[in-house]
Each structure stands twice: as structure tokens, then as C-alpha cells.
Amino acid sequence: MSETLPKNNIFKVIGASSLGTLIEWYDFYIFGSLAVIIGHQLFPEDAGASALINTLAIFAAGFIVRPFGALVFGRLGDLIGRKYTFLLTLVLMGGSTFFIGLIPSYKSIGYAAPILVLILRLIQGLALGGEYGGAATYVAEHAPENRRGFFTSWIQTTATLGLFLSLGVIVITKNILGADTFGDWGWRIPFLLSIVLVVVSIYIRMKMHESPLFSKLKAEGNISKNPLKESFNNKANFKMVLLALFGATMGQGVIWYTGQFYAQSFLENTCKLDFNDSRYILLWGIAFATPFFVVFGAWSDKVGRKWIMLTGMLLGIIFYRPVYQMFLDDTDVAKMDMNGATLMKPKVNHELIAGTPDSLHTSVTQVILVNGTSFRKVQVDTVSASRGVLPAKEVIKDKILSKPVFWKFVGLIFFQILLVTMVYGPIAAFLVELFPTKIRYTSMSLPYHIGNGVFGGLVPFIATLIASFAGSTPLSGLWYPIGIATLSLIIGTIYLSNKKDEHIND
């Protein structure tokens, strides 16, 4: 039976490739979406802010190893084919995600819990390092030359749709189970559900044929004998790898992860928005912006890839600080009109501190403003047997926005994800067109996963860490993505060519 698919099956190719890639992104991003809850499960109760930073570090570890996955699976993809390689990555990703949902908490097994999760997170990163390059290459090698940006842009939607799916499953599960049950064990359900999605995707992918360009190379005996050597020992090809990394994927990566993951972390942890409110804002922003991946991918077929991507970086550089300043201003309780506010009767709880005669006095007061904004004032005082009451600083949390401000925030998230679609929509076609078929999987995967996995994936961790330093402001963390995007913009402007419709059948 022929391994070559007829051209009229291109949408089946896109559907099968996209479904598997979407599921892998879903698996990969559940962890980030639940970072705060997972931090409470993996580390001691008194870890405080360090639990979040350590959890974000584990999250970031999955990104750091993605380039190694790109090398391992990229080599396999260029040696044995695209189809079987990203079948393997799908199995590894699905299995490790499922097992994260089974890992006992810190209370049960101590520090073995974060260590086991870290190992599984590393396997996830390796698997994703091999998935994206295979899916993008597979679709591009089926697509007609004058519509390559359009067809590969469908693969680009899967990263954002995977995040959308993970957020949706999390919100639905939490609303069904309730906040307490979800925080106790319900957070595991989104991880465990992934195994069903993976089995369906494996079944679909098993029915796929190999890429026609790779099949042709294989039939002619022209496949690469050493993809790594040919990719990185060849001076001209290695130059293209470096240009792709520093002129495109590095800047694209920080725009991607700032607009989606850091935005979510900032709203929840810095602005103290309610769990559901922060995720609803992101869900609406994603829903409105996702079609623009295809819009900009198709447009790049007409005007070229370079300037669309670089414009997205430039707009991020200019507007990130004003956007995040609006997030801060509109959630600052000190700036809210408290006239006519309703203060609900405080809920008070006394709890003995184990092994001492002292206790904790917790007072929670719900405040509802005239415009519909609400929040909780939480004060946890220590009642000492020897020193009396030791008052703590009042904490504002679980803010629910008024409708006008809620939709304003949706618009601000939409704008950030629109920038993501500009830098990300055309990039698969851009990378595919840089490298020859025999080493394409390896060559394009490495710069993509260094740019996204290392520079981009570290945005939530590094930005949160910078903002936690003494003397820093809540906006200080933005200097990391702004600085990386600026460097990539300069290099890309000077050295990248504005390619479109490049011939890739070599």
C-alpha cells in the first residue's frame, strides 16, 4: 500500500496531527494551571511563597529539557519517519501525565512527592520536545507551497487550545466538586482524564500514513544517516539554526508565555483574583483570539512571515507594562470606591497550634461594593498564652471583578493573545522552509524548543522570582520578556529574510 496521501486528504492530516498535539499541550499545561494547588500538595504547609516558586521551578524544568527531546526525537523522526516518532511522544506524554495524578502528597511520602513529580515532568518535557516538530513537519510536507502558512497555522492553534481545554476541565471539575474537595484530591482528575484523550488520539494516529516527502526520500535511499551531524556540523545549516533561535523563536517564546501563563499567574497571585474569575478571563480571551492564528498564518502566505512575527514582538515590548499596570490599578482595593459597601458578618475560627498552648484566630469578612466588585478580608492573628494577641497584617484575596472591569480584563488578555497569534501563527511555516527534508525534523525542533522551552517557558518562574526580590515592584518581572523580545526583534530585523512559499521538496 502506498505511504503517500493524496492532496485532498490534507484536512484529515491536519485533524489527526492537531488532535494529538492539542492533547499533548493539554497534558503539559495542566500543571501550570494548577501551580498554586500543586504547591500546597508537594511541599510543607509552612513553605509559604517558596512553595509556589518551587512548583514553578518544577514546571519550568519540563521546558528546560524540551531541547533535549527535540534532539532525541528529531533524530528518530529523520531516521525512521514522522508518524512513528510522534506516536511514541504521545504515549510518553500521556503516561507521565496520568501518573502525576497518582503521586501521593507531601503529607504521605515527604519530599519523595516533588522528586517523583519532577521526574515525570522531565519526561513530559522530553516528549513535547519531539511532538511539535513532528506535527508541524508532517503537516507542512503535505501542504501545497502557496498555502503552507495557512495549513501549518492549524497546528499552532493547538498550544492555545490545549491551554483552553485544560482551564475548562479544571474550572468544571472544581465547580462540580467544590473548592475544598478540589484542593484536597479533585485536582488529580484533570491529570487522570488525559489517559482517555491519549488513547483516542493514538487510535487516530495509527491510521495515518507517513509524510509523502519522507516516504520519497526513504524509497530513494536518501534519508540522513546522521541527522545531528548534518544539522549542526554543516556551517550553513547551523547558521540557520542560530538565526531561527535568536531572531525568531526566542522572542516568540517570551511573547507566548507572557500573554498566557504569566498573565494568569499575575492575575491570581499578584492581583489576588478569585480562582474562577482569573480563569474565565483567560478562557474568554483565548476564545476570541484563537482564530487569528489561522488569519496571520494565511496572511504570511501573501506578505511573508518575518514582519508579522516581529510586529507582534514590538507591540509586546511597547504595551506590556501599561497593560499590567492596568491590571494592578483596577484590582487595587485602596483605589476602589468603598461608599455604600456591604460588609458581611465575619466568619471566625479558632485553631490550636499543635504542641503549644497558643492558637490561631482567623477572621474572614466578605466585602461587596456597589458596582458588584467583591473580595475577602482575611486576618490570621496569633493568640499567645504568654504574650496575648499578636495581630497579623490583613490580607485581601479572592477578588471578583465588576462586569465592566471583567470585560476590560478580557480585552487586555485578548490583546496579549493576539500578539501571540502574530508571532506564533506563521512560525511553523517559517521554520519548515529553513531546512531540507532529510534533516528538517531535527533542525527545526532544536531552535523551536530552546526558544519556547527555555526562554519562553521560564517566563513565569523568572518573572515571579524577579518580582519577589527586595526593592522590586510587581511589574519588575516584565523586564525579562521585554528584554528577550527586544534582543530577538533587533536580530530578526537585521538578519532574517522575509520568506514565503519556499520550495521544500529537497
Short mmCIF file of C-alpha atoms in Angstrom, two decimals:
data_model
loop_
_atom_site.label_atom_id
_atom_site.label_comp_id
_atom_site.label_asym_id
_atom_site.label_seq_id
_atom_site.Cartn_x
_atom_site.Cartn_y
_atom_site.Cartn_z
CA MET A 1 0.00 0.00 0.00
CA SER A 2 1.31 3.45 -0.82
CA GLU A 3 2.51 5.55 2.06
CA THR A 4 1.68 8.78 0.23
CA LEU A 5 -1.58 10.53 0.98
CA PRO A 6 -3.47 12.26 -1.82
CA LYS A 7 -3.63 16.02 -1.54
CA ASN A 8 -7.36 16.05 -0.89
CA ASN A 9 -6.67 14.39 2.48
CA ILE A 10 -4.85 17.43 3.83
CA PHE A 11 -7.64 18.21 6.31
CA LYS A 12 -7.51 14.65 7.66
CA VAL A 13 -3.78 15.14 8.11
CA ILE A 14 -4.37 18.40 9.96
CA GLY A 15 -7.13 16.90 12.10
CA ALA A 16 -5.16 13.84 13.17
CA SER A 17 -1.97 15.82 13.79
CA SER A 18 -3.73 18.64 15.62
CA LEU A 19 -5.75 16.39 17.92
CA GLY A 20 -2.68 14.60 19.20
CA THR A 21 -0.71 17.82 19.59
CA LEU A 22 -3.62 19.51 21.37
CA ILE A 23 -3.76 16.64 23.86
CA GLU A 24 -0.02 16.85 24.48
CA TRP A 25 -0.31 20.59 25.17
CA TYR A 26 -3.29 19.90 27.46
CA ASP A 27 -1.20 17.37 29.38
CA PHE A 28 1.75 19.72 29.56
CA TYR A 29 -0.20 22.76 30.76
CA ILE A 30 -2.49 21.29 33.41
CA PHE A 31 0.48 21.52 35.75
CA GLY A 32 0.97 25.26 35.21
CA SER A 33 -2.74 25.97 35.54
CA LEU A 34 -2.78 24.26 38.96
CA ALA A 35 0.60 25.50 40.22
CA VAL A 36 -0.75 27.05 43.43
CA ILE A 37 -2.77 23.97 44.45
CA ILE A 38 0.00 21.55 43.47
CA GLY A 39 2.47 23.60 45.52
CA HIS A 40 0.34 23.03 48.63
CA GLN A 41 0.30 19.28 47.88
CA LEU A 42 4.01 18.84 47.19
CA PHE A 43 5.60 20.95 49.93
CA PRO A 44 5.21 21.53 53.69
CA GLU A 45 2.27 23.66 54.85
CA ASP A 46 4.61 26.32 56.24
CA ALA A 47 6.54 26.68 52.96
CA GLY A 48 4.66 29.88 52.12
CA ALA A 49 5.63 31.70 48.92
CA SER A 50 8.55 29.33 48.36
CA ALA A 51 6.06 26.53 47.62
CA LEU A 52 4.79 28.45 44.57
CA ILE A 53 8.31 29.33 43.41
CA ASN A 54 9.47 25.70 43.84
CA THR A 55 6.40 24.44 41.97
CA LEU A 56 7.03 26.92 39.15
CA ALA A 57 10.63 25.66 39.09
CA ILE A 58 9.34 22.09 38.57
CA PHE A 59 7.02 23.45 35.89
CA ALA A 60 9.98 25.20 34.26
CA ALA A 61 12.08 22.01 34.36
CA GLY A 62 9.75 20.50 31.79
CA PHE A 63 10.59 23.37 29.48
CA ILE A 64 14.34 23.20 30.02
CA VAL A 65 14.57 19.58 28.82
CA ARG A 66 12.47 20.19 25.71
CA PRO A 67 15.56 20.92 23.55
CA PHE A 68 16.98 17.51 24.53
CA GLY A 69 13.70 15.91 23.48
CA ALA A 70 13.99 17.81 20.22
CA LEU A 71 17.42 16.28 19.60
CA VAL A 72 16.44 12.73 20.57
CA PHE A 73 13.10 12.56 18.80
CA GLY A 74 14.12 14.86 15.98
CA ARG A 75 16.88 12.38 15.14
CA LEU A 76 14.42 9.50 15.29
CA GLY A 77 11.96 11.42 13.10
CA ASP A 78 14.60 11.97 10.43
CA LEU A 79 15.76 8.34 10.62
CA ILE A 80 12.56 6.29 10.94
CA GLY A 81 9.84 8.76 9.99
CA ARG A 82 7.48 11.39 11.35
CA LYS A 83 4.49 9.13 12.10
CA TYR A 84 6.02 6.61 14.49
CA THR A 85 8.10 9.21 16.30
CA PHE A 86 5.20 11.35 17.38
CA LEU A 87 3.21 8.22 18.27
CA LEU A 88 5.96 7.48 20.79
CA THR A 89 5.95 11.03 22.16
CA LEU A 90 2.19 10.85 22.64
CA VAL A 91 2.46 7.66 24.71
CA LEU A 92 5.22 9.12 26.89
CA MET A 93 3.34 12.36 27.47
CA GLY A 94 0.03 10.67 28.27
CA GLY A 95 1.58 8.13 30.61
CA SER A 96 3.58 10.65 32.63
CA THR A 97 0.57 12.99 32.94
CA PHE A 98 -1.60 10.13 34.21
CA PHE A 99 0.97 9.15 36.83
CA ILE A 100 1.31 12.75 38.10
CA GLY A 101 -2.36 12.41 39.02
CA LEU A 102 -1.50 9.36 41.16
CA ILE A 103 1.51 10.73 43.10
CA PRO A 104 0.80 10.92 46.87
CA SER A 105 1.11 14.28 48.61
CA TYR A 106 3.96 15.59 50.79
CA LYS A 107 1.99 14.56 53.90
CA SER A 108 2.12 10.94 52.74
CA ILE A 109 5.62 10.49 51.33
CA GLY A 110 7.52 13.68 52.17
CA TYR A 111 9.98 15.11 49.65
CA ALA A 112 9.66 12.00 47.51
CA ALA A 113 6.45 13.65 46.18
CA PRO A 114 8.09 16.65 44.45
CA ILE A 115 11.00 14.47 43.30
CA LEU A 116 8.67 11.97 41.59
CA VAL A 117 6.64 14.77 40.02
CA LEU A 118 9.87 16.39 38.80
CA ILE A 119 10.91 13.12 37.09
CA LEU A 120 7.52 12.81 35.38
CA ARG A 121 7.64 16.49 34.43
CA LEU A 122 11.02 15.90 32.76
CA ILE A 123 9.54 13.02 30.75
CA GLN A 124 6.71 15.34 29.68
CA GLY A 125 9.24 17.91 28.51
CA LEU A 126 11.23 15.35 26.53
CA ALA A 127 8.05 14.08 24.86
CA LEU A 128 6.83 17.54 23.92
CA GLY A 129 10.28 18.28 22.54
CA GLY A 130 9.66 15.57 19.96
CA GLU A 131 5.97 16.21 19.32
CA TYR A 132 5.75 19.71 17.91
CA GLY A 133 8.48 19.39 15.30
CA GLY A 134 6.97 16.14 14.06
CA ALA A 135 3.44 17.50 13.77
CA ALA A 136 4.50 20.77 12.10
CA THR A 137 6.83 18.96 9.70
CA TYR A 138 4.20 16.34 8.90
CA VAL A 139 1.55 18.93 8.01
CA ALA A 140 3.97 21.16 6.09
CA GLU A 141 5.17 18.24 3.97
CA HIS A 142 1.57 17.58 2.90
CA ALA A 143 0.61 21.22 2.29
CA PRO A 144 0.74 22.98 -1.09
CA GLU A 145 3.51 25.59 -1.24
CA ASN A 146 1.28 28.63 -1.66
CA ARG A 147 -0.81 27.74 1.42
CA ARG A 148 1.80 26.36 3.81
CA GLY A 149 1.35 29.17 6.34
CA PHE A 150 -2.41 28.62 6.36
CA PHE A 151 -2.28 24.86 6.85
CA THR A 152 0.53 24.81 9.44
CA SER A 153 -1.20 27.56 11.43
CA TRP A 154 -3.84 25.00 12.43
CA ILE A 155 -1.10 23.15 14.32
CA GLN A 156 -0.24 26.46 16.00
CA THR A 157 -3.76 26.76 17.42
CA THR A 158 -3.28 23.54 19.39
CA ALA A 159 -0.99 25.08 22.01
CA THR A 160 -3.55 27.71 22.95
CA LEU A 161 -6.49 25.31 22.58
CA GLY A 162 -4.66 22.85 24.84
CA LEU A 163 -4.44 25.58 27.47
CA PHE A 164 -8.13 26.41 26.88
CA LEU A 165 -9.07 22.75 27.33
CA SER A 166 -7.00 22.40 30.50
CA LEU A 167 -8.56 25.54 32.01
CA GLY A 168 -12.06 24.41 31.04
CA VAL A 169 -11.65 20.95 32.56
CA ILE A 170 -10.17 22.45 35.73
CA VAL A 171 -12.97 25.01 36.19
CA ILE A 172 -15.73 22.46 35.51
CA THR A 173 -14.19 19.91 37.89
CA LYS A 174 -13.73 22.49 40.64
CA ASN A 175 -17.30 23.78 40.29
CA ILE A 176 -18.72 20.25 40.45
CA LEU A 177 -16.65 19.11 43.43
CA GLY A 178 -16.39 22.39 45.33
CA ALA A 179 -13.24 24.32 46.24
CA ASP A 180 -12.30 22.27 49.33
CA THR A 181 -12.67 18.86 47.68
CA PHE A 182 -10.90 20.06 44.54
CA GLY A 183 -7.98 21.38 46.58
CA ASP A 184 -7.80 18.12 48.54
CA TRP A 185 -7.94 15.48 45.79
CA GLY A 186 -10.12 16.74 42.91
CA TRP A 187 -7.15 18.47 41.24
CA ARG A 188 -5.98 14.99 40.24
CA ILE A 189 -8.98 14.40 37.96
CA PRO A 190 -7.77 16.57 35.02
CA PHE A 191 -4.50 14.60 35.05
CA LEU A 192 -6.23 11.23 35.14
CA LEU A 193 -8.73 12.17 32.41
CA SER A 194 -5.90 12.73 29.96
CA ILE A 195 -5.39 8.99 29.51
CA VAL A 196 -8.78 8.74 27.74
CA LEU A 197 -7.84 11.54 25.34
CA VAL A 198 -4.47 9.94 24.65
CA VAL A 199 -5.97 6.53 23.79
CA VAL A 200 -8.36 8.16 21.30
CA SER A 201 -5.51 10.11 19.69
CA ILE A 202 -3.27 7.04 19.45
CA TYR A 203 -6.06 5.17 17.64
CA ILE A 204 -6.43 8.01 15.14
CA ARG A 205 -2.70 8.41 14.58
CA MET A 206 -2.20 4.70 13.98
CA LYS A 207 -4.31 5.10 10.84
CA MET A 208 -2.15 7.93 9.46
CA HIS A 209 0.30 7.45 6.59
CA GLU A 210 3.87 8.64 6.56
CA SER A 211 4.75 12.06 5.13
CA PRO A 212 4.97 11.87 1.30
CA LEU A 213 8.28 13.77 1.19
CA PHE A 214 9.88 11.49 3.77
CA SER A 215 8.44 8.41 2.02
CA LYS A 216 10.01 9.60 -1.25
CA LEU A 217 13.40 10.13 0.41
CA LYS A 218 13.21 6.71 2.04
CA ALA A 219 12.26 5.00 -1.22
CA GLU A 220 15.22 6.67 -2.95
CA GLY A 221 17.59 5.75 -0.11
CA ASN A 222 18.37 9.40 0.62
CA ILE A 223 17.40 9.66 4.29
CA SER A 224 20.04 11.14 6.57
CA LYS A 225 22.45 8.68 8.18
CA ASN A 226 23.35 11.12 10.95
CA PRO A 227 20.78 13.94 11.29
CA LEU A 228 22.52 15.55 14.28
CA LYS A 229 25.86 15.79 12.48
CA GLU A 230 24.31 17.06 9.27
CA SER A 231 22.20 19.61 11.16
CA PHE A 232 24.90 21.12 13.35
CA ASN A 233 28.25 20.33 11.71
CA ASN A 234 27.16 21.92 8.46
CA LYS A 235 28.13 25.59 8.79
CA ALA A 236 25.32 26.98 6.61
CA ASN A 237 22.65 24.87 8.29
CA PHE A 238 23.92 25.66 11.79
CA LYS A 239 23.80 29.35 10.92
CA MET A 240 20.12 28.94 10.06
CA VAL A 241 19.54 27.17 13.40
CA LEU A 242 21.09 30.12 15.28
CA LEU A 243 19.16 32.71 13.27
CA ALA A 244 15.91 30.85 13.83
CA LEU A 245 16.59 30.76 17.58
CA PHE A 246 17.84 34.29 18.26
CA GLY A 247 15.92 36.12 15.55
CA ALA A 248 12.53 34.42 15.88
CA THR A 249 11.74 31.64 18.37
CA MET A 250 13.39 33.29 21.38
CA GLY A 251 11.23 36.41 21.08
CA GLN A 252 8.19 34.40 20.03
CA GLY A 253 8.59 32.21 23.12
CA VAL A 254 8.53 35.04 25.67
CA ILE A 255 5.55 36.70 23.95
CA TRP A 256 3.68 33.37 24.06
CA TYR A 257 4.28 32.62 27.74
CA THR A 258 3.81 36.18 28.95
CA GLY A 259 0.46 36.56 27.21
CA GLN A 260 -0.96 33.33 28.56
CA PHE A 261 0.84 31.81 31.53
CA TYR A 262 2.39 34.82 33.20
CA ALA A 263 -0.86 36.72 32.70
CA GLN A 264 -2.77 34.00 34.56
CA SER A 265 -0.17 33.83 37.33
CA PHE A 266 -0.15 37.63 37.68
CA LEU A 267 -3.94 37.90 37.94
CA GLU A 268 -4.17 35.12 40.50
CA ASN A 269 -1.07 35.65 42.64
CA THR A 270 -0.34 39.39 42.34
CA CYS A 271 -3.80 40.87 41.75
CA LYS A 272 -5.39 38.21 44.02
CA LEU A 273 -8.32 37.50 41.73
CA ASP A 274 -10.74 34.72 42.54
CA PHE A 275 -9.68 31.31 41.14
CA ASN A 276 -12.63 31.08 38.73
CA ASP A 277 -12.60 34.76 37.73
CA SER A 278 -8.96 34.65 36.63
CA ARG A 279 -9.59 31.54 34.53
CA TYR A 280 -12.82 32.80 33.00
CA ILE A 281 -10.97 35.92 31.86
CA LEU A 282 -8.31 33.80 30.20
CA LEU A 283 -10.88 31.44 28.65
CA TRP A 284 -12.76 34.32 27.01
CA GLY A 285 -9.54 35.94 25.80
CA ILE A 286 -8.37 32.66 24.26
CA ALA A 287 -11.76 32.00 22.64
CA PHE A 288 -11.80 35.41 20.94
CA ALA A 289 -8.14 35.39 19.85
CA THR A 290 -7.56 31.79 18.69
CA PRO A 291 -8.96 32.25 15.13
CA PHE A 292 -6.22 34.80 14.48
CA PHE A 293 -3.57 32.05 14.41
CA VAL A 294 -5.08 30.99 11.10
CA VAL A 295 -5.60 34.60 9.97
CA PHE A 296 -1.93 35.50 10.44
CA GLY A 297 -0.74 32.13 9.14
CA ALA A 298 -2.72 32.63 5.92
CA TRP A 299 -1.63 36.27 5.65
CA SER A 300 2.01 35.18 5.90
CA ASP A 301 1.49 33.20 2.67
CA LYS A 302 0.83 36.51 0.95
CA VAL A 303 3.17 39.01 2.63
CA GLY A 304 5.83 36.76 4.19
CA ARG A 305 6.47 35.54 7.72
CA LYS A 306 9.11 37.90 9.10
CA TRP A 307 7.36 41.22 9.61
CA ILE A 308 4.19 39.73 11.07
CA MET A 309 6.22 37.95 13.75
CA LEU A 310 8.46 40.94 14.50
CA THR A 311 5.48 43.31 14.74
CA GLY A 312 3.98 41.06 17.43
CA MET A 313 7.24 41.29 19.39
CA LEU A 314 7.39 45.07 19.03
CA LEU A 315 3.83 45.55 20.30
CA GLY A 316 4.60 43.37 23.32
CA ILE A 317 7.70 45.42 24.12
CA ILE A 318 5.70 48.66 23.95
CA PHE A 319 2.48 47.66 25.70
CA TYR A 320 3.28 45.02 28.36
CA ARG A 321 3.97 47.46 31.19
CA PRO A 322 0.88 49.65 30.51
CA VAL A 323 -1.33 46.54 30.29
CA TYR A 324 -0.08 45.05 33.56
CA GLN A 325 -0.26 48.44 35.25
CA MET A 326 -3.98 48.49 34.37
CA PHE A 327 -4.33 45.04 35.95
CA LEU A 328 -2.80 46.44 39.16
CA ASP A 329 -4.75 49.70 39.21
CA ASP A 330 -8.13 48.08 38.63
CA THR A 331 -7.62 45.49 41.40
CA ASP A 332 -6.13 47.87 43.98
CA VAL A 333 -8.60 47.93 46.88
CA ALA A 334 -7.15 51.23 48.10
CA LYS A 335 -8.36 52.88 44.87
CA MET A 336 -11.87 51.40 44.97
CA ASP A 337 -14.94 53.42 45.97
CA MET A 338 -15.99 51.94 49.32
CA ASN A 339 -19.07 54.18 49.73
CA GLY A 340 -22.15 52.04 50.30
CA ALA A 341 -20.10 48.84 50.54
CA THR A 342 -21.70 45.88 52.29
CA LEU A 343 -19.60 44.07 54.90
CA MET A 344 -20.90 40.59 55.65
CA LYS A 345 -20.71 39.20 59.18
CA PRO A 346 -17.14 37.94 59.73
CA LYS A 347 -16.57 34.21 59.86
CA VAL A 348 -14.33 33.47 62.82
CA ASN A 349 -12.32 30.34 63.50
CA HIS A 350 -10.03 29.37 66.39
CA GLU A 351 -7.44 26.63 65.90
CA LEU A 352 -4.86 25.39 68.37
CA ILE A 353 -1.24 25.32 67.20
CA ALA A 354 -0.09 21.72 67.62
CA GLY A 355 2.29 21.16 70.54
CA THR A 356 1.80 24.65 72.03
CA PRO A 357 -0.74 26.43 74.23
CA ASP A 358 -1.12 29.09 71.52
CA SER A 359 -3.85 29.33 68.88
CA LEU A 360 -4.66 30.98 65.57
CA HIS A 361 -7.61 33.37 65.38
CA THR A 362 -8.84 33.64 61.75
CA SER A 363 -11.39 36.27 60.74
CA VAL A 364 -12.80 36.34 57.18
CA THR A 365 -15.00 39.24 56.10
CA GLN A 366 -16.74 39.34 52.71
CA VAL A 367 -16.96 42.85 51.24
CA ILE A 368 -19.37 43.66 48.38
CA LEU A 369 -19.11 47.04 46.64
CA VAL A 370 -21.97 48.91 44.99
CA ASN A 371 -20.55 48.25 41.48
CA GLY A 372 -20.53 44.47 42.03
CA THR A 373 -16.88 44.05 42.93
CA SER A 374 -16.30 41.81 45.92
CA PHE A 375 -13.36 40.48 47.90
CA ARG A 376 -12.49 38.81 51.19
CA LYS A 377 -10.51 40.42 54.00
CA VAL A 378 -8.61 37.72 55.86
CA GLN A 379 -6.77 38.27 59.13
CA VAL A 380 -4.98 35.46 60.96
CA ASP A 381 -3.85 36.60 64.42
CA THR A 382 -1.80 34.50 66.81
CA VAL A 383 -3.15 34.29 70.35
CA SER A 384 -0.17 33.61 72.58
CA ALA A 385 -0.63 32.22 76.09
CA SER A 386 2.26 34.34 77.33
CA ARG A 387 2.17 37.46 75.13
CA GLY A 388 -1.51 37.92 74.32
CA VAL A 389 -2.81 38.68 70.82
CA LEU A 390 -0.15 39.10 68.10
CA PRO A 391 -2.02 40.80 65.23
CA ALA A 392 -1.09 39.94 61.64
CA LYS A 393 -1.42 42.07 58.53
CA GLU A 394 -4.83 41.90 56.88
CA VAL A 395 -4.78 40.13 53.51
CA ILE A 396 -7.11 40.87 50.60
CA LYS A 397 -7.91 37.86 48.40
CA ASP A 398 -10.49 36.18 46.14
CA LYS A 399 -11.40 39.39 44.32
CA ILE A 400 -14.37 39.15 41.96
CA LEU A 401 -14.49 41.99 39.44
CA SER A 402 -17.42 44.11 38.41
CA LYS A 403 -18.74 43.27 34.94
CA PRO A 404 -17.17 46.33 33.19
CA VAL A 405 -13.74 45.61 34.70
CA PHE A 406 -14.08 41.88 34.00
CA TRP A 407 -14.64 42.52 30.29
CA LYS A 408 -11.90 45.12 30.25
CA PHE A 409 -9.52 42.44 31.53
CA VAL A 410 -10.82 40.02 28.89
CA GLY A 411 -9.92 42.67 26.31
CA LEU A 412 -6.42 43.07 27.76
CA ILE A 413 -5.87 39.29 27.70
CA PHE A 414 -7.28 39.16 24.16
CA PHE A 415 -4.75 41.81 23.09
CA GLN A 416 -1.87 39.80 24.58
CA ILE A 417 -3.01 36.58 22.92
CA LEU A 418 -3.49 38.46 19.64
CA LEU A 419 0.24 39.22 19.84
CA VAL A 420 0.80 35.51 20.46
CA THR A 421 -1.08 34.69 17.25
CA MET A 422 1.09 37.16 15.32
CA VAL A 423 4.39 35.65 16.45
CA TYR A 424 3.22 32.03 16.57
CA GLY A 425 0.81 31.67 13.66
CA PRO A 426 3.44 31.92 10.88
CA ILE A 427 6.40 30.36 12.68
CA ALA A 428 5.86 26.69 11.76
CA ALA A 429 5.93 27.51 8.05
CA PHE A 430 8.90 29.82 8.65
CA LEU A 431 10.92 27.07 10.36
CA VAL A 432 9.98 24.32 7.91
CA GLU A 433 11.15 26.45 4.98
CA LEU A 434 14.59 26.98 6.51
CA PHE A 435 15.75 23.37 6.42
CA PRO A 436 15.98 20.45 3.93
CA THR A 437 13.64 17.46 4.25
CA LYS A 438 16.28 14.92 5.30
CA ILE A 439 17.19 16.84 8.48
CA ARG A 440 14.10 19.07 8.88
CA TYR A 441 12.65 17.38 11.98
CA THR A 442 15.95 17.71 13.87
CA SER A 443 16.95 21.14 12.61
CA MET A 444 13.67 22.95 13.22
CA SER A 445 12.88 21.25 16.54
CA LEU A 446 16.00 22.44 18.37
CA PRO A 447 15.67 26.22 17.88
CA TYR A 448 11.93 25.99 18.43
CA HIS A 449 12.24 24.23 21.77
CA ILE A 450 15.15 26.31 23.03
CA GLY A 451 13.27 29.48 22.12
CA ASN A 452 9.97 28.31 23.55
CA GLY A 453 11.02 25.77 26.16
CA VAL A 454 13.92 27.65 27.73
CA PHE A 455 13.47 31.37 27.02
CA GLY A 456 9.67 31.25 26.88
CA GLY A 457 8.92 28.52 29.39
CA LEU A 458 11.00 30.22 32.08
CA VAL A 459 8.92 33.43 31.91
CA PRO A 460 6.52 32.57 34.80
CA PHE A 461 9.36 31.37 37.03
CA ILE A 462 11.92 34.11 36.29
CA ALA A 463 9.37 36.94 36.24
CA THR A 464 7.85 35.78 39.56
CA LEU A 465 11.33 35.39 41.05
CA ILE A 466 12.44 38.89 39.94
CA ALA A 467 9.26 40.43 41.33
CA SER A 468 9.94 38.73 44.70
CA PHE A 469 13.35 40.39 45.18
CA ALA A 470 13.66 43.10 47.81
CA GLY A 471 13.06 46.51 46.25
CA SER A 472 11.25 45.08 43.23
CA THR A 473 7.80 46.19 42.11
CA PRO A 474 5.04 43.89 40.82
CA LEU A 475 5.96 44.96 37.28
CA SER A 476 9.68 44.23 37.63
CA GLY A 477 9.27 40.69 36.30
CA LEU A 478 8.19 42.05 32.91
CA TRP A 479 11.73 43.23 32.17
CA TYR A 480 12.69 39.64 31.39
CA PRO A 481 10.26 39.06 28.47
CA ILE A 482 10.65 42.66 27.30
CA GLY A 483 14.45 42.33 27.21
CA ILE A 484 14.42 38.97 25.38
CA ALA A 485 11.83 40.18 22.85
CA THR A 486 13.87 43.33 22.21
CA LEU A 487 17.02 41.34 21.50
CA SER A 488 15.14 38.98 19.16
CA LEU A 489 13.49 41.93 17.39
CA ILE A 490 16.87 43.55 16.67
CA ILE A 491 18.48 40.33 15.41
CA GLY A 492 15.43 39.36 13.36
CA THR A 493 15.15 42.79 11.75
CA ILE A 494 18.78 42.78 10.66
CA TYR A 495 19.39 39.17 9.67
CA LEU A 496 16.15 37.34 8.81
CA SER A 497 14.75 37.30 5.29
CA ASN A 498 11.03 37.66 4.65
CA LYS A 499 10.36 34.17 3.27
CA LYS A 500 7.14 32.83 1.82
CA ASP A 501 6.22 29.91 -0.45
CA GLU A 502 9.72 28.44 -0.22
CA HIS A 503 10.31 25.20 -2.12
CA ILE A 504 10.82 22.41 0.45
CA ASN A 505 10.86 19.27 -1.69
CA ASP A 506 14.63 18.79 -1.38
#
